[in-house]
Coordinates of C-alpha atoms and ligand atoms in Angstrom, one line a residue:
M192 CA 14.5 12.0 31.4
C193 CA 17.9 13.4 30.6
G194 CA 19.6 12.8 27.3
I195 CA 23.1 11.3 27.1
V196 CA 25.5 11.2 24.1
G197 CA 29.0 9.8 23.7
Y198 CA 31.6 9.4 21.0
T199 CA 35.0 7.8 20.7
G200 CA 36.8 7.5 17.3
P201 CA 38.8 9.5 14.8
R202 CA 36.2 12.3 14.2
E203 CA 35.9 15.6 16.1
A204 CA 33.7 14.6 19.0
Y205 CA 32.1 18.0 19.9
P206 CA 30.0 18.5 16.8
I207 CA 28.6 15.0 17.0
I208 CA 27.8 15.4 20.7
I209 CA 26.1 18.8 20.2
K210 CA 24.0 17.6 17.3
G211 CA 23.1 14.5 19.3
L212 CA 22.1 16.5 22.3
K213 CA 19.8 18.7 20.2
R214 CA 18.0 15.6 19.1
L215 CA 17.7 14.4 22.6
E216 CA 16.5 17.7 24.1
Y217 CA 13.0 16.2 24.2
R218 CA 14.3 14.3 27.2
G219 CA 15.0 17.4 29.3
Y220 CA 16.4 20.9 28.7
D221 CA 17.2 22.3 32.2
S222 CA 20.9 22.4 31.5
T223 CA 23.5 21.1 29.1
G224 CA 27.1 20.0 29.3
V225 CA 30.0 18.3 27.5
A226 CA 33.2 16.7 28.7
L227 CA 35.9 16.4 26.0
Q228 CA 39.1 14.3 26.3
S229 CA 42.2 15.2 24.2
S230 CA 46.0 15.3 24.5
T231 CA 45.5 18.5 26.5
G232 CA 43.5 16.7 29.1
L233 CA 39.8 16.7 30.2
K234 CA 37.7 19.8 29.4
V235 CA 34.3 20.3 30.9
Y236 CA 31.8 22.9 29.7
K237 CA 28.3 23.2 31.1
K238 CA 25.5 25.7 31.5
K239 CA 22.0 26.1 32.7
G240 CA 19.5 26.1 29.8
K241 CA 19.1 24.6 26.4
V242 CA 21.8 23.2 24.1
A243 CA 21.9 26.3 22.0
E244 CA 22.8 28.4 25.1
L245 CA 25.8 26.2 25.9
E246 CA 26.9 26.4 22.3
E247 CA 26.8 30.2 22.3
S248 CA 28.6 30.4 25.6
I249 CA 31.7 28.3 24.5
V250 CA 32.4 29.9 21.1
G251 CA 36.2 30.3 20.8
K252 CA 37.0 27.7 23.5
D253 CA 39.2 24.7 22.9
L254 CA 36.8 22.1 21.7
H255 CA 39.2 19.8 19.9
A256 CA 38.8 16.2 21.0
N257 CA 38.2 12.8 19.6
V258 CA 36.4 11.4 22.7
G259 CA 33.6 13.1 24.6
I260 CA 30.3 12.8 26.4
G261 CA 27.4 15.2 26.6
H262 CA 24.2 15.6 28.7
T263 CA 20.9 17.4 28.5
R264 CA 19.3 17.5 32.0
W265 CA 15.8 17.1 33.4
A266 CA 16.4 18.1 37.0
T267 CA 15.7 15.7 39.9
H268 CA 18.3 16.4 42.6
G269 CA 19.2 20.0 42.7
E270 CA 17.6 23.0 40.9
P271 CA 18.5 23.7 37.3
S272 CA 21.8 25.7 37.5
D273 CA 25.3 25.7 36.1
R274 CA 26.7 24.0 39.2
N275 CA 24.2 21.1 39.0
A276 CA 24.6 20.7 35.3
H277 CA 26.4 17.5 34.1
P278 CA 29.1 16.3 33.5
H279 CA 30.4 16.3 37.0
Q280 CA 34.1 15.9 37.8
S281 CA 35.5 13.8 40.6
A282 CA 37.5 15.3 43.5
S283 CA 40.8 14.5 41.7
G284 CA 39.4 16.2 38.6
K285 CA 40.5 13.1 36.6
L286 CA 37.1 11.5 36.1
A287 CA 34.0 13.1 34.4
M288 CA 30.6 11.5 34.5
I289 CA 27.1 12.0 33.1
H290 CA 24.0 10.3 34.5
N291 CA 20.4 9.7 33.6
G292 CA 18.3 8.4 36.5
I293 CA 18.2 8.6 40.3
I294 CA 20.5 7.2 42.9
E295 CA 18.1 6.5 45.6
N296 CA 20.6 5.8 48.4
Y297 CA 22.8 8.8 47.6
T298 CA 22.3 10.4 51.0
Q299 CA 23.9 7.4 52.7
L300 CA 26.7 7.2 50.2
K301 CA 27.3 11.0 50.6
K302 CA 27.5 10.6 54.4
E303 CA 30.2 8.0 54.0
L304 CA 32.1 10.2 51.7
V305 CA 31.8 13.3 53.8
S306 CA 33.2 11.4 56.8
K307 CA 36.2 10.7 54.6
G308 CA 36.7 14.4 53.9
Y309 CA 34.9 14.7 50.5
E310 CA 33.4 18.0 49.6
F311 CA 30.7 18.5 47.0
S312 CA 30.2 21.3 44.5
S313 CA 26.7 20.4 43.5
D314 CA 23.4 19.1 45.0
T315 CA 23.3 16.1 42.7
D316 CA 23.2 12.4 43.4
T317 CA 25.5 12.1 40.3
E318 CA 28.4 13.8 41.9
V319 CA 28.0 11.5 44.9
L320 CA 28.1 8.4 42.8
L321 CA 31.1 9.6 40.9
N322 CA 33.2 10.3 44.0
F323 CA 32.1 7.0 45.4
I324 CA 33.5 5.3 42.3
E325 CA 36.7 7.3 42.6
E326 CA 37.0 6.4 46.3
I327 CA 36.7 2.7 45.5
K328 CA 39.3 3.0 42.7
K329 CA 41.7 4.7 45.0
N330 CA 41.2 2.4 48.0
N331 CA 41.2 -0.9 46.0
E332 CA 43.9 0.3 43.6
C333 CA 41.8 -1.1 40.8
S334 CA 40.8 -0.1 37.3
L335 CA 37.9 2.3 36.7
E336 CA 35.9 -0.5 35.2
E337 CA 36.4 -2.6 38.4
A338 CA 35.5 0.4 40.6
V339 CA 32.3 1.1 38.7
R340 CA 31.3 -2.6 39.0
V341 CA 31.9 -2.5 42.8
A342 CA 30.1 0.8 43.2
L343 CA 27.1 -0.2 41.2
K344 CA 26.5 -3.2 43.5
R345 CA 26.0 -0.8 46.3
V346 CA 23.6 1.5 44.4
T347 CA 19.9 1.4 44.5
G348 CA 17.9 3.3 41.9
A349 CA 18.1 3.8 38.2
Y350 CA 20.9 4.9 36.0
V351 CA 22.7 5.1 32.8
I352 CA 26.2 6.5 33.4
L353 CA 29.0 7.4 31.0
L354 CA 32.5 8.0 32.4
L355 CA 35.7 9.5 31.0
D356 CA 39.0 8.9 32.7
E357 CA 42.0 11.2 32.0
D358 CA 44.3 8.2 32.5
N359 CA 42.5 6.2 29.7
P360 CA 41.9 8.9 27.2
D361 CA 40.2 6.9 24.4
T362 CA 37.8 4.9 26.5
I363 CA 34.3 5.5 27.7
I364 CA 32.9 3.3 30.5
A365 CA 29.1 3.0 30.4
A366 CA 26.6 1.1 32.6
R367 CA 22.8 0.8 32.7
K368 CA 20.0 -0.1 35.0
G369 CA 16.5 1.1 34.3
S370 CA 17.4 3.9 31.8
P371 CA 18.0 3.4 28.1
L372 CA 21.4 3.2 26.4
V373 CA 22.1 2.5 22.8
I374 CA 25.6 2.0 21.4
G375 CA 26.2 2.6 17.7
V376 CA 28.9 0.5 16.1
G377 CA 30.9 2.2 13.4
K378 CA 34.1 1.4 11.6
G379 CA 36.8 2.2 14.1
E380 CA 34.4 4.3 16.1
H381 CA 31.5 4.1 18.6
F382 CA 28.6 6.3 19.4
L383 CA 26.4 6.3 22.5
G384 CA 22.9 7.7 23.1
S385 CA 19.8 7.5 25.1
D386 CA 18.2 6.6 21.8
A387 CA 19.6 6.0 18.3
S388 CA 18.9 9.5 17.0
P389 CA 22.4 10.9 17.7
M390 CA 24.1 8.2 15.6
L391 CA 21.7 8.0 12.6
E392 CA 23.9 9.5 10.0
Y393 CA 26.9 7.5 11.0
T394 CA 25.8 4.0 11.5
K395 CA 22.8 1.7 11.3
E396 CA 24.3 -1.0 13.5
V397 CA 23.3 -0.7 17.1
V398 CA 23.5 -2.6 20.4
Y399 CA 20.8 -2.0 23.0
V400 CA 22.5 -2.4 26.4
N401 CA 20.5 -4.3 29.0
D402 CA 20.1 -3.7 32.7
Y403 CA 23.1 -4.6 34.9
E404 CA 25.4 -4.5 31.9
L405 CA 28.6 -2.5 31.8
A406 CA 30.4 -1.5 28.5
I407 CA 34.0 -0.6 27.9
I408 CA 34.1 1.3 24.7
K409 CA 37.1 2.2 22.7
P410 CA 37.2 3.4 19.0
D411 CA 37.7 -0.2 17.7
E412 CA 36.5 -2.3 20.6
L413 CA 33.3 -2.8 22.4
I414 CA 33.4 -5.1 25.5
L415 CA 30.1 -5.9 27.2
K416 CA 30.1 -7.5 30.7
N417 CA 27.6 -8.1 33.4
L418 CA 28.2 -6.9 37.0
G419 CA 29.7 -10.3 37.8
N420 CA 32.6 -9.4 35.3
E421 CA 31.5 -12.1 32.8
K422 CA 31.7 -11.1 29.1
I423 CA 28.5 -10.9 27.1
T424 CA 28.5 -11.1 23.3
P425 CA 27.0 -7.8 22.1
Y426 CA 23.9 -8.4 20.0
V427 CA 24.2 -6.0 17.0
Q428 CA 20.9 -5.1 15.4
K429 CA 20.0 -3.2 12.2
L430 CA 18.3 0.1 12.8
D431 CA 15.2 0.8 10.7
L432 CA 15.1 4.6 11.1
E433 CA 15.8 7.4 8.6
L434 CA 17.2 10.9 9.3
A435 CA 14.2 12.6 7.7
A436 CA 12.0 11.0 10.4
I437 CA 13.7 13.1 13.1
E438 CA 13.7 16.4 11.3
K439 CA 11.0 19.1 11.2
G440 CA 10.5 18.8 7.4
G441 CA 9.4 22.4 6.9
Y442 CA 7.0 22.6 9.8
E443 CA 7.5 25.3 12.4
H444 CA 7.4 22.8 15.3
F445 CA 7.7 19.1 15.7
M446 CA 4.3 19.0 17.4
L447 CA 2.6 20.5 14.3
K448 CA 4.5 18.1 12.0
E449 CA 3.5 15.2 14.2
I450 CA -0.2 16.2 14.2
F451 CA -0.2 16.5 10.4
E452 CA 1.6 13.2 10.1
Q453 CA -1.3 11.3 11.6
P454 CA -3.1 10.2 8.3
Q455 CA 0.2 8.5 7.4
T456 CA 1.1 7.2 10.8
I457 CA -2.3 5.6 11.3
F458 CA -2.0 4.2 7.8
D459 CA 1.4 2.8 8.6
C460 CA 0.1 1.2 11.7
L461 CA -2.7 -0.5 9.9
R462 CA -0.6 -1.5 6.8
G463 CA 0.2 -5.2 6.5
R464 CA -2.1 -5.9 9.4
L465 CA -5.6 -5.0 8.5
D466 CA -7.2 -6.4 5.3
A467 CA -10.7 -5.0 5.3
E468 CA -11.8 -7.0 2.2
A469 CA -10.5 -10.4 3.4
G470 CA -11.7 -9.6 6.9
T471 CA -8.3 -10.4 8.5
I472 CA -6.1 -8.8 11.1
T473 CA -2.6 -10.1 11.2
M474 CA -0.7 -9.4 14.4
S475 CA 1.8 -12.2 15.2
G476 CA 2.8 -10.8 18.6
I477 CA -0.9 -11.0 19.6
Q478 CA -1.8 -14.2 17.8
Q479 CA 0.7 -16.1 19.9
Y480 CA -1.2 -15.1 23.0
A481 CA -4.7 -15.2 21.6
D482 CA -5.9 -18.1 23.7
Q483 CA -4.7 -16.5 26.9
I484 CA -6.4 -13.2 26.0
I485 CA -9.6 -14.9 25.1
N486 CA -9.6 -16.9 28.3
A487 CA -8.3 -14.1 30.6
N488 CA -10.4 -13.3 33.6
R489 CA -9.4 -9.7 33.1
I490 CA -7.2 -7.4 31.2
V491 CA -5.3 -4.7 33.0
M492 CA -4.1 -1.7 30.9
V493 CA -1.1 -0.1 32.6
A494 CA 0.2 3.3 31.4
C495 CA 0.9 6.9 32.2
G496 CA -0.4 10.3 30.9
T497 CA -1.6 10.3 27.3
S498 CA -1.0 6.6 27.0
W499 CA -3.2 6.1 30.0
H500 CA -6.0 8.0 28.2
A501 CA -5.5 5.5 25.2
G502 CA -6.0 2.7 27.8
L503 CA -9.2 4.3 29.0
I504 CA -10.7 4.3 25.5
A505 CA -9.5 0.8 24.9
E506 CA -11.3 -0.3 28.1
Y507 CA -14.6 0.8 26.5
I508 CA -13.7 -0.9 23.2
F509 CA -12.5 -4.2 24.7
E510 CA -15.5 -4.5 27.0
E511 CA -17.8 -3.8 24.1
L512 CA -16.2 -6.0 21.6
C513 CA -14.6 -8.8 23.7
R514 CA -16.8 -8.9 26.8
I515 CA -13.7 -9.1 29.0
N516 CA -13.4 -7.2 32.2
V517 CA -10.9 -4.5 31.8
E518 CA -9.2 -2.3 34.3
V519 CA -7.0 0.7 33.5
E520 CA -4.3 1.6 36.0
Y521 CA -1.9 4.5 36.4
A522 CA 1.4 2.6 36.4
S523 CA 2.8 4.7 39.2
E524 CA -0.1 3.5 41.5
F525 CA -0.3 0.0 40.3
R526 CA 3.4 -0.8 41.0
Y527 CA 3.2 0.3 44.6
R528 CA -0.3 -0.9 45.5
N529 CA 0.4 -4.6 45.9
P530 CA -2.4 -5.3 43.4
V531 CA -4.0 -8.8 43.1
I532 CA -2.5 -10.4 40.1
N533 CA -3.4 -13.9 39.2
K534 CA -1.7 -16.3 36.8
G535 CA -3.4 -15.8 33.5
D536 CA -4.2 -12.1 33.9
V537 CA -3.2 -10.2 30.8
I538 CA -1.5 -6.9 31.3
I539 CA -1.3 -4.5 28.3
A540 CA 1.5 -1.9 28.8
I541 CA 0.9 1.1 26.6
S542 CA 3.9 3.4 26.1
Q543 CA 5.2 5.7 23.4
S544 CA 8.8 5.7 24.6
G545 CA 8.8 2.2 25.9
E546 CA 11.0 3.6 28.7
T547 CA 8.6 5.1 31.2
A548 CA 10.0 3.9 34.6
D549 CA 6.7 3.4 36.3
T550 CA 5.2 1.3 33.5
L551 CA 8.4 -0.7 33.2
V552 CA 8.5 -1.6 36.9
A553 CA 4.7 -2.3 37.0
I554 CA 5.0 -4.9 34.2
D555 CA 8.2 -6.4 35.7
N556 CA 6.3 -7.0 39.0
A557 CA 3.2 -8.4 37.2
K558 CA 5.5 -10.7 35.1
E559 CA 7.0 -12.1 38.2
K560 CA 3.5 -13.0 39.5
G561 CA 2.7 -14.9 36.3
A562 CA 0.8 -12.4 34.2
I563 CA 1.1 -12.3 30.4
I564 CA 2.6 -9.0 29.4
L565 CA 1.7 -7.4 26.0
G566 CA 3.3 -4.2 25.0
V567 CA 1.7 -1.6 22.8
V568 CA 4.9 0.4 22.3
N569 CA 6.2 2.9 19.7
V570 CA 10.0 2.8 20.1
V571 CA 11.3 -0.4 18.7
G572 CA 13.8 -2.2 20.9
S573 CA 12.8 -0.1 24.0
S574 CA 12.8 -1.6 27.5
I575 CA 9.1 -2.1 27.7
A576 CA 9.0 -3.8 24.3
R577 CA 11.8 -6.1 25.4
T578 CA 10.3 -6.9 28.7
S579 CA 6.9 -7.8 27.2
H580 CA 6.1 -11.4 26.2
G581 CA 4.3 -10.2 23.1
G582 CA 2.4 -7.2 21.7
A583 CA 2.4 -4.9 18.8
Y584 CA 4.4 -1.9 17.8
T585 CA 2.5 1.3 16.9
H586 CA 4.9 2.3 14.1
A587 CA 4.2 6.0 14.5
G588 CA 7.9 6.9 13.9
P589 CA 9.9 9.1 16.2
E590 CA 7.7 11.4 18.3
I591 CA 9.9 14.4 19.2
G592 CA 7.4 17.1 20.3
V593 CA 7.2 16.6 24.1
A594 CA 3.4 16.5 24.0
S595 CA 2.2 13.2 22.6
T596 CA 0.0 13.4 19.5
K597 CA 0.6 10.9 16.7
A598 CA 1.6 8.2 19.2
F599 CA -1.9 8.5 20.8
T600 CA -3.8 7.9 17.6
A601 CA -1.5 5.0 16.7
Q602 CA -2.0 3.4 20.1
L603 CA -5.8 3.7 19.5
A604 CA -5.4 2.0 16.1
V605 CA -3.4 -0.9 17.5
L606 CA -5.6 -1.4 20.6
T607 CA -8.7 -1.3 18.3
M608 CA -7.2 -4.0 16.1
I609 CA -6.4 -6.2 19.0
A610 CA -9.9 -5.9 20.4
L611 CA -11.4 -6.6 17.0
K612 CA -9.2 -9.6 16.5
V613 CA -9.9 -11.0 20.0
G614 CA -13.6 -10.2 19.8
Y615 CA -14.0 -12.0 16.5
M616 CA -12.0 -15.0 17.6
K617 CA -14.0 -15.2 20.8
G618 CA -17.3 -14.8 19.0
T619 CA -18.4 -11.8 21.0
I620 CA -18.8 -9.7 17.8
S621 CA -20.9 -10.5 14.9
Q622 CA -19.4 -11.1 11.4
E623 CA -21.4 -8.1 10.1
R624 CA -20.2 -5.7 12.8
Y625 CA -16.7 -7.0 12.5
M626 CA -16.6 -6.4 8.7
H627 CA -18.2 -3.0 9.2
L628 CA -15.6 -1.9 11.7
L629 CA -12.7 -3.2 9.6
K630 CA -13.9 -1.2 6.7
E631 CA -14.4 1.9 8.9
L632 CA -11.0 1.5 10.5
N633 CA -9.4 1.4 7.1
E634 CA -11.0 4.7 6.2
I635 CA -9.7 6.5 9.4
P636 CA -6.5 7.9 7.8
E637 CA -8.5 9.6 5.1
K638 CA -11.0 11.0 7.7
V639 CA -8.1 12.3 9.8
A640 CA -6.7 14.0 6.7
W641 CA -10.1 15.6 6.1
T642 CA -10.2 16.8 9.8
L643 CA -6.8 18.4 9.4
K644 CA -8.1 20.5 6.5
Q645 CA -10.2 22.3 9.1
S646 CA -7.1 23.5 10.9
D647 CA -7.5 27.2 9.9
A648 CA -10.9 27.2 11.6
V649 CA -9.4 25.7 14.8
K650 CA -6.6 28.4 14.6
A651 CA -9.2 31.2 14.6
I652 CA -10.9 29.6 17.6
A653 CA -7.6 29.4 19.4
E654 CA -7.0 33.2 18.8
K655 CA -10.4 33.9 20.2
Y656 CA -10.0 32.0 23.5
K657 CA -6.2 32.1 24.1
D658 CA -6.5 34.5 27.0
A659 CA -9.0 32.4 29.0
R660 CA -7.7 31.5 32.5
D661 CA -9.4 28.1 32.7
F662 CA -11.0 25.6 30.3
L663 CA -13.4 22.7 31.0
Y664 CA -13.4 19.7 28.7
L665 CA -16.4 17.4 28.7
G666 CA -17.3 14.2 27.0
R667 CA -19.3 11.0 27.5
G668 CA -18.5 7.3 26.6
Y669 CA -15.7 6.9 24.2
N670 CA -15.3 10.7 24.1
F671 CA -14.8 11.1 27.9
P672 CA -11.1 10.0 27.8
V673 CA -10.7 12.3 24.7
A674 CA -11.9 15.2 27.0
L675 CA -9.2 14.2 29.5
E676 CA -6.6 14.2 26.7
G677 CA -7.8 17.6 25.3
A678 CA -7.4 19.1 28.8
L679 CA -4.0 17.5 29.3
K680 CA -2.7 18.8 25.9
L681 CA -3.9 22.4 26.7
K682 CA -2.3 22.3 30.2
E683 CA 1.1 21.1 29.0
I684 CA 1.4 23.2 25.9
S685 CA -0.1 26.6 26.9
Y686 CA 0.0 26.4 30.8
I687 CA -3.7 27.2 30.9
H688 CA -5.5 25.4 33.7
A689 CA -7.9 22.8 32.2
E690 CA -10.1 20.1 33.6
G691 CA -11.4 17.1 31.8
Y692 CA -14.6 15.6 33.1
P693 CA -17.4 13.1 32.2
A694 CA -20.1 15.4 30.8
A695 CA -22.8 14.2 33.1
E696 CA -20.6 14.1 36.2
M697 CA -20.0 17.8 35.7
K698 CA -23.3 18.5 37.5
H699 CA -21.8 17.0 40.7
G700 CA -19.3 19.8 41.2
P701 CA -17.5 21.4 38.3
I702 CA -20.6 23.2 37.1
A703 CA -19.9 25.6 39.9
L704 CA -17.0 26.9 37.8
V705 CA -19.2 27.9 34.9
D706 CA -19.7 31.6 34.2
K707 CA -19.5 33.8 31.1
D708 CA -15.7 33.7 31.1
L709 CA -15.3 29.9 31.1
P710 CA -14.8 28.2 27.7
V711 CA -16.3 24.7 27.9
V712 CA -15.1 22.3 25.2
F713 CA -17.6 19.6 24.4
V714 CA -16.4 16.5 22.6
A715 CA -19.8 15.8 21.1
T716 CA -19.6 13.6 18.0
K717 CA -22.7 11.7 17.0
D718 CA -22.9 8.5 19.1
T719 CA -25.2 6.6 21.5
Y720 CA -25.0 9.4 24.1
H721 CA -25.3 12.3 21.8
E722 CA -28.7 13.5 23.0
K723 CA -27.5 13.4 26.6
V724 CA -24.4 15.4 25.7
V725 CA -26.7 18.0 24.0
S726 CA -28.6 18.3 27.2
N727 CA -25.4 18.9 29.1
M728 CA -24.6 21.7 26.6
Q729 CA -27.9 23.2 27.4
E730 CA -27.0 23.2 31.0
I731 CA -23.8 25.1 30.3
K732 CA -25.6 27.6 28.0
A733 CA -28.2 28.2 30.7
R734 CA -25.3 29.3 33.0
K735 CA -23.8 31.6 30.3
G736 CA -20.8 29.4 29.8
M737 CA -19.1 29.6 26.4
V738 CA -19.5 26.4 24.4
I739 CA -16.9 25.2 21.9
S740 CA -17.8 21.8 20.4
V741 CA -16.2 19.1 18.5
I742 CA -19.1 17.8 16.4
T743 CA -19.9 15.5 13.5
E744 CA -20.3 17.2 10.2
G745 CA -23.9 18.3 9.7
D746 CA -24.9 18.3 13.4
E747 CA -27.1 21.4 13.3
V748 CA -28.4 21.0 16.9
S749 CA -25.0 21.2 18.4
T750 CA -24.0 24.0 16.0
E751 CA -27.0 26.0 17.1
L752 CA -26.0 25.6 20.8
S753 CA -22.3 26.2 20.4
N754 CA -20.4 29.5 20.3
D755 CA -17.9 27.8 18.0
V756 CA -17.6 24.4 16.5
M757 CA -14.7 22.2 15.2
I758 CA -15.9 19.6 12.7
V759 CA -15.0 16.0 12.1
P760 CA -16.4 13.5 9.6
E761 CA -18.9 10.8 10.7
A762 CA -17.5 7.6 12.0
D763 CA -18.5 4.6 14.1
E764 CA -18.5 5.7 17.8
I765 CA -15.7 3.1 18.6
L766 CA -13.4 4.8 16.2
A767 CA -14.5 8.4 16.8
P768 CA -11.8 9.3 19.3
M769 CA -9.1 9.0 16.6
L770 CA -10.9 11.9 14.9
S771 CA -12.3 13.9 17.8
V772 CA -8.9 14.3 19.4
I773 CA -7.4 15.9 16.3
P774 CA -9.1 19.4 16.7
L775 CA -8.1 19.3 20.4
Q776 CA -4.5 18.7 19.6
L777 CA -4.6 21.6 17.1
L778 CA -6.4 23.8 19.6
S779 CA -3.8 23.4 22.2
Y780 CA -1.0 23.8 19.7
Y781 CA -2.4 27.1 18.3
I782 CA -3.2 28.5 21.7
G783 CA 0.3 27.6 22.9
V784 CA 1.9 29.3 19.9
A785 CA -0.4 32.4 20.2
K786 CA 0.8 32.7 23.8
G787 CA 4.4 32.5 22.8
C788 CA 5.0 29.1 24.6
D789 CA 7.8 26.8 23.6
V790 CA 5.3 24.1 22.4
D791 CA 7.9 21.5 21.5
K792 CA 9.6 21.8 24.9
P793 CA 7.1 22.9 27.5
R794 CA 8.5 24.0 30.8
N795 CA 9.2 21.3 33.5
L796 CA 8.4 18.5 31.1
A797 CA 10.4 15.8 29.5
K798 CA 9.4 13.2 27.0
S799 CA 10.7 10.0 28.3
V800 CA 10.0 9.8 32.0
T801 CA 12.7 7.4 33.3
V802 CA 12.4 8.4 36.9
E803 CA 9.5 7.5 39.1
Ligands
F6R295 C1 1.5 13.9 27.3 C2 2.7 13.0 27.4 C3 2.8 12.2 28.6 C4 3.2 10.7 28.2 C5 3.5 9.9 29.5 C6 3.7 8.5 29.2 O1 1.5 14.6 26.1 O2 3.4 12.9 26.5 O3 1.7 12.3 29.4 O4 2.1 10.2 27.6 O5 4.7 10.5 30.1 O6 4.8 8.3 28.3 P1 5.0 7.0 27.5 O7 3.9 6.8 26.5 O8 6.3 7.2 26.7 O9 5.1 5.8 28.4

């Protein structure tokens, strides 16, 4: 949540910062602001709304500077408004700061400052922390760096902060705990970002700042210290990311591009790991912990949102193929519930961003109690990836549309490979079934491509139902979590109320909602439960509900019962969710577009949820 950008060096800072903020808008878009430092002093421009709105509002202003910071906000403390937009300035006007995270004890700090006569011009925790830093600097007559260190020892919560000081015009002070910070190292210049996207065209050398580290950044110097003032040698890594990966590439929206990328992203995820002919799955980050997984009493999948849905599907797959007890937990509940974790429990953290605060804290807690932590993460070098003992990257490339699509299918591909590998090693899956599933998994990218060719039919269905007030999504077995995912996608993209439910459970309550105006989406591909799902369709039809079904090619019975169908190719039921989710992603996309919604940046949402 919230995107931060910074630059210090010989170039004009403003264009770098604005371009960087546009790339980070997926992290929040309630307000935008920049602080620029030049020989004429510190200039701050900020505005409620998206980056483009700020840009328009400051045409003709003095934007010349070689040092600057910028922020795109997802509001926590204080409504989205000009006055709550970052950067904030300290009481003296000499310091400017941007912040991503939450200062939990800000009320107490604010009280202390108010008693000393401070007044505040915003409702944010950020302005409180900034003035707290300035107060320490003034009282202790110390450097800004020292004041930041002292202040952060008093702070509880999560933060990445970037500060500019009028008295040290070429320097940016940065610190992190719990929110991401990447520093790009150029020749005589440094770049900062919540992720590496703002610096891609300038440098491939990056440093991922760790929790409780503070950085003093000048054009030709990067000093990293811990909060105890000891120097740390920055670990410079090579970035494996190209500019094209973060551009729309001719598509109208990132979401559509990412949906259509799935044949390639699933292929990339399998490549170098799955050899269907040799019957091998190579995953070194899993292999290392294979014994612990095989002997685990249980596996706990910890995740949020769409990643949690991937965990639910994986629960079915692991229990089927590995005969290990699996629990799937919302990270936000798991972290606070004092769960029973025994040494030897295996926790699988699933996360696209690798920065979701609840998931990160949940695995930190479990790690302390002796669990093995495996990460199934998309963003390389992210906090969850670094906290995990082992795991596997999903290699789906940057996912910029706020609604998760390609990350979900890549998570399913990775989790399926882990289950197959473990099941085979454990002997809970026969050689024949193992070889069959490997072959089928290898064919999934092609089948996804086939499914995407049906997009015009899905678009026509979207047009037909776009004005419905509610939707019900139903599925059984492996397709039950797909129904949940379909409903979540529709809610977030089109703001239509949607419920996902197990198809049979529907009789115990939600069936009361069914009337002639309610579209009911059945995820009804051919599997063990298919006949039962068909009976559930009959029950909806009998109550005049409108049935839209995701079906396997050639399923005449379901076609007959449905008002509209979305077709996927035949696949083993374990792998079917990677196909059946595709029409549901398309359906929500096309409904969202037809309703004029901003599908890449749905209201109130942000992609990387770094607050709890
Ligand atoms: C839904 C969506 C969210 C995320 C959730 C977890 O489309 O994107 O529900 O899945 O915020 O995020 P990650 O996977 O980054 O931990």
